[in-house]
C-alpha positions as MATLAB code, in Angstrom:
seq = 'XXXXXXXXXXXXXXXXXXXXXXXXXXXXXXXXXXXXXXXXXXXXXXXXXXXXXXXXXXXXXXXXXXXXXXXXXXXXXXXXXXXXXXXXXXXXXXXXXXXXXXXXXXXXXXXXXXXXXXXXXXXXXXXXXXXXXXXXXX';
ca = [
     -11.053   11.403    3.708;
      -8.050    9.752    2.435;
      -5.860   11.607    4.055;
      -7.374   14.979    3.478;
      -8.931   16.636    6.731;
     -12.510   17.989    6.690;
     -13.609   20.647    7.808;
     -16.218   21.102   10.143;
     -18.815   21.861    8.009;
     -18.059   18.260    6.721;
     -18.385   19.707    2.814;
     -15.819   18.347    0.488;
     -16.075   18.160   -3.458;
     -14.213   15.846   -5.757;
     -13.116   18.407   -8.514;
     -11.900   17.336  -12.100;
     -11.402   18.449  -15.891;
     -14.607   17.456  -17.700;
     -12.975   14.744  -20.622;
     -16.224   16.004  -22.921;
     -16.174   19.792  -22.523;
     -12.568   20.384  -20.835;
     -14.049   22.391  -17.981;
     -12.971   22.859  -14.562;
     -16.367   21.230  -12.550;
     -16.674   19.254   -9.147;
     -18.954   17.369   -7.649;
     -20.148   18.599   -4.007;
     -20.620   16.250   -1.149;
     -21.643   16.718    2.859;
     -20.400   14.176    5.258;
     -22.816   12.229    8.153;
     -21.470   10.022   10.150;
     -19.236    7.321    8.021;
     -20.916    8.251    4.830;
     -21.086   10.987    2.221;
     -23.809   12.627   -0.070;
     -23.572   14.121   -3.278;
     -25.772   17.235   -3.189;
     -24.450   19.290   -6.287;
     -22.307   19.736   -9.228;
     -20.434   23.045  -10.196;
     -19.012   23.698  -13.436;
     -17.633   26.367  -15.794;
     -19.796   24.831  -18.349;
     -23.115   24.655  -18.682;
     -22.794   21.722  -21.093;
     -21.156   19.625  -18.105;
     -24.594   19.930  -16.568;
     -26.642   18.720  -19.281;
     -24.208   15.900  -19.528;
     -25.387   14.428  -15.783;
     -28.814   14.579  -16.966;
     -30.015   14.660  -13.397;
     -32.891   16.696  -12.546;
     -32.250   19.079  -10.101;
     -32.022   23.217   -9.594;
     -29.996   25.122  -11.987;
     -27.968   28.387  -11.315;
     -25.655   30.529  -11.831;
     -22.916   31.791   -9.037;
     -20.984   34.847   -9.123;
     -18.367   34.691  -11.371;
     -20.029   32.758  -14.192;
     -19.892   29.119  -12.539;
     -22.920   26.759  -13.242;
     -24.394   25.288  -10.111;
     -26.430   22.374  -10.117;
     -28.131   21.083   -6.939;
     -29.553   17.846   -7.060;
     -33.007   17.040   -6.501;
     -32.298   13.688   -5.350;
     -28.882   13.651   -3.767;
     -26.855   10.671   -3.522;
     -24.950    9.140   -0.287;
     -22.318    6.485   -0.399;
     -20.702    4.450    1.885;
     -17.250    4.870   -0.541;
     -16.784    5.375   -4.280;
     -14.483    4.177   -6.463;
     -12.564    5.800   -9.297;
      -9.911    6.164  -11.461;
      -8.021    8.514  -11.476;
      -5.832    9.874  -14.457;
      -3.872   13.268  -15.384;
      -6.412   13.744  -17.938;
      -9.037   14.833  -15.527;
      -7.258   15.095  -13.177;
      -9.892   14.291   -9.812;
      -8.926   16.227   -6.653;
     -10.298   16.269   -3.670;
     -11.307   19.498   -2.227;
     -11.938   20.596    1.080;
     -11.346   23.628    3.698;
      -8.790   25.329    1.031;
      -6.789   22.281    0.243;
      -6.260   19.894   -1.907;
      -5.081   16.049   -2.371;
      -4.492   15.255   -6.206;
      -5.588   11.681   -6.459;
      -3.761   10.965   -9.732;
      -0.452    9.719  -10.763;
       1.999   11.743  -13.143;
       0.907    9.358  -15.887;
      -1.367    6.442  -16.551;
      -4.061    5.448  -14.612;
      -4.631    4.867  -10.787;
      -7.818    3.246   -9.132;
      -8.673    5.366   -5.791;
     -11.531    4.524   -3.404;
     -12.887    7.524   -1.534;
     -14.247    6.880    1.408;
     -14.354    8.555    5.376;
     -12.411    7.520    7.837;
     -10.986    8.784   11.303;
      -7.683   10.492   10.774;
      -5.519   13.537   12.354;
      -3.045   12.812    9.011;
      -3.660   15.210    6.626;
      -1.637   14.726    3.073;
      -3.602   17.394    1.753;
      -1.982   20.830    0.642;
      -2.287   24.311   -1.396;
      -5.330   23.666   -4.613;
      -3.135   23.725   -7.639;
      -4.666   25.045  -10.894;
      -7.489   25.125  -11.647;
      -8.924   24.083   -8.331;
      -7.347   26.994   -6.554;
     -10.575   29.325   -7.797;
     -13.095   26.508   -6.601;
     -14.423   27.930   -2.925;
     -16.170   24.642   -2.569;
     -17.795   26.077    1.088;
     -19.598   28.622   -1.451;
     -21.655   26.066   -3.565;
     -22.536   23.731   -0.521;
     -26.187   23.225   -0.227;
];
């Protein structure tokens, strides 16, 4: 997953800082074969939630987190982004972390899975440290 190893469980999340509401929040995917599914998004705000506008089943996690699991997930084959310090989009997965953003400006990034025993991926830096993605996979 661009250079960050999955786990076996094949749950990863793309975590960033919400530009509206400034919140921690991430966006929950499982992995099949060469693709990827979006199944949930996880939040510190409610607000970031009501922002998606997709229906799905709301919740609440231990700690205060917002959980929302979609009612019609989404797969991809990849997604593109861009990535900026702003909100600062991370991928998540297993414990680590691989910032996808540069120091300053903007950077497109494609996410997508591929085979690879390379893993760039390292210790979550703040505030993706306190987001257990395996604990708000569907």
């Amino acid at each position: 997953m661009n250079g960050l190893v999955l786990p076996r469980s094949g749950v990863f999340a793309i975590g960033y800082v919400h530009s509206v509401y400034r919140a921690p929040s991430a966006e929950v995917f499982t992995v099949e074969g060469g693709r990827f599914t979006m199944r949930a998004v996880v939040s510190d705000s409610g607000g970031v939630l009501d922002y998606y506008a997709l229906d799905g089943e709301r919740s609440r996690l231990p700690g205060g987190r917002w959980l929302l699991r979609l009612a019609v997930p989404v797969t991809y084959d990849e997604l593109p982004l861009i990535a900026t310090p702003i909100g600062r989009r991370t991928l998540l997965a297993g414990g680590r972390c691989l910032p996808l953003y540069p120091a300053s400006g903007a950077r497109q990034v494609r996410v997508a899975v591929e085979l690879t025993t390379h893993d760039r991926g390292g210790p979550c830096p703040p505030p993706y440290r306190s987001f257990p993605v395996r604990q708000q996979s569907p």
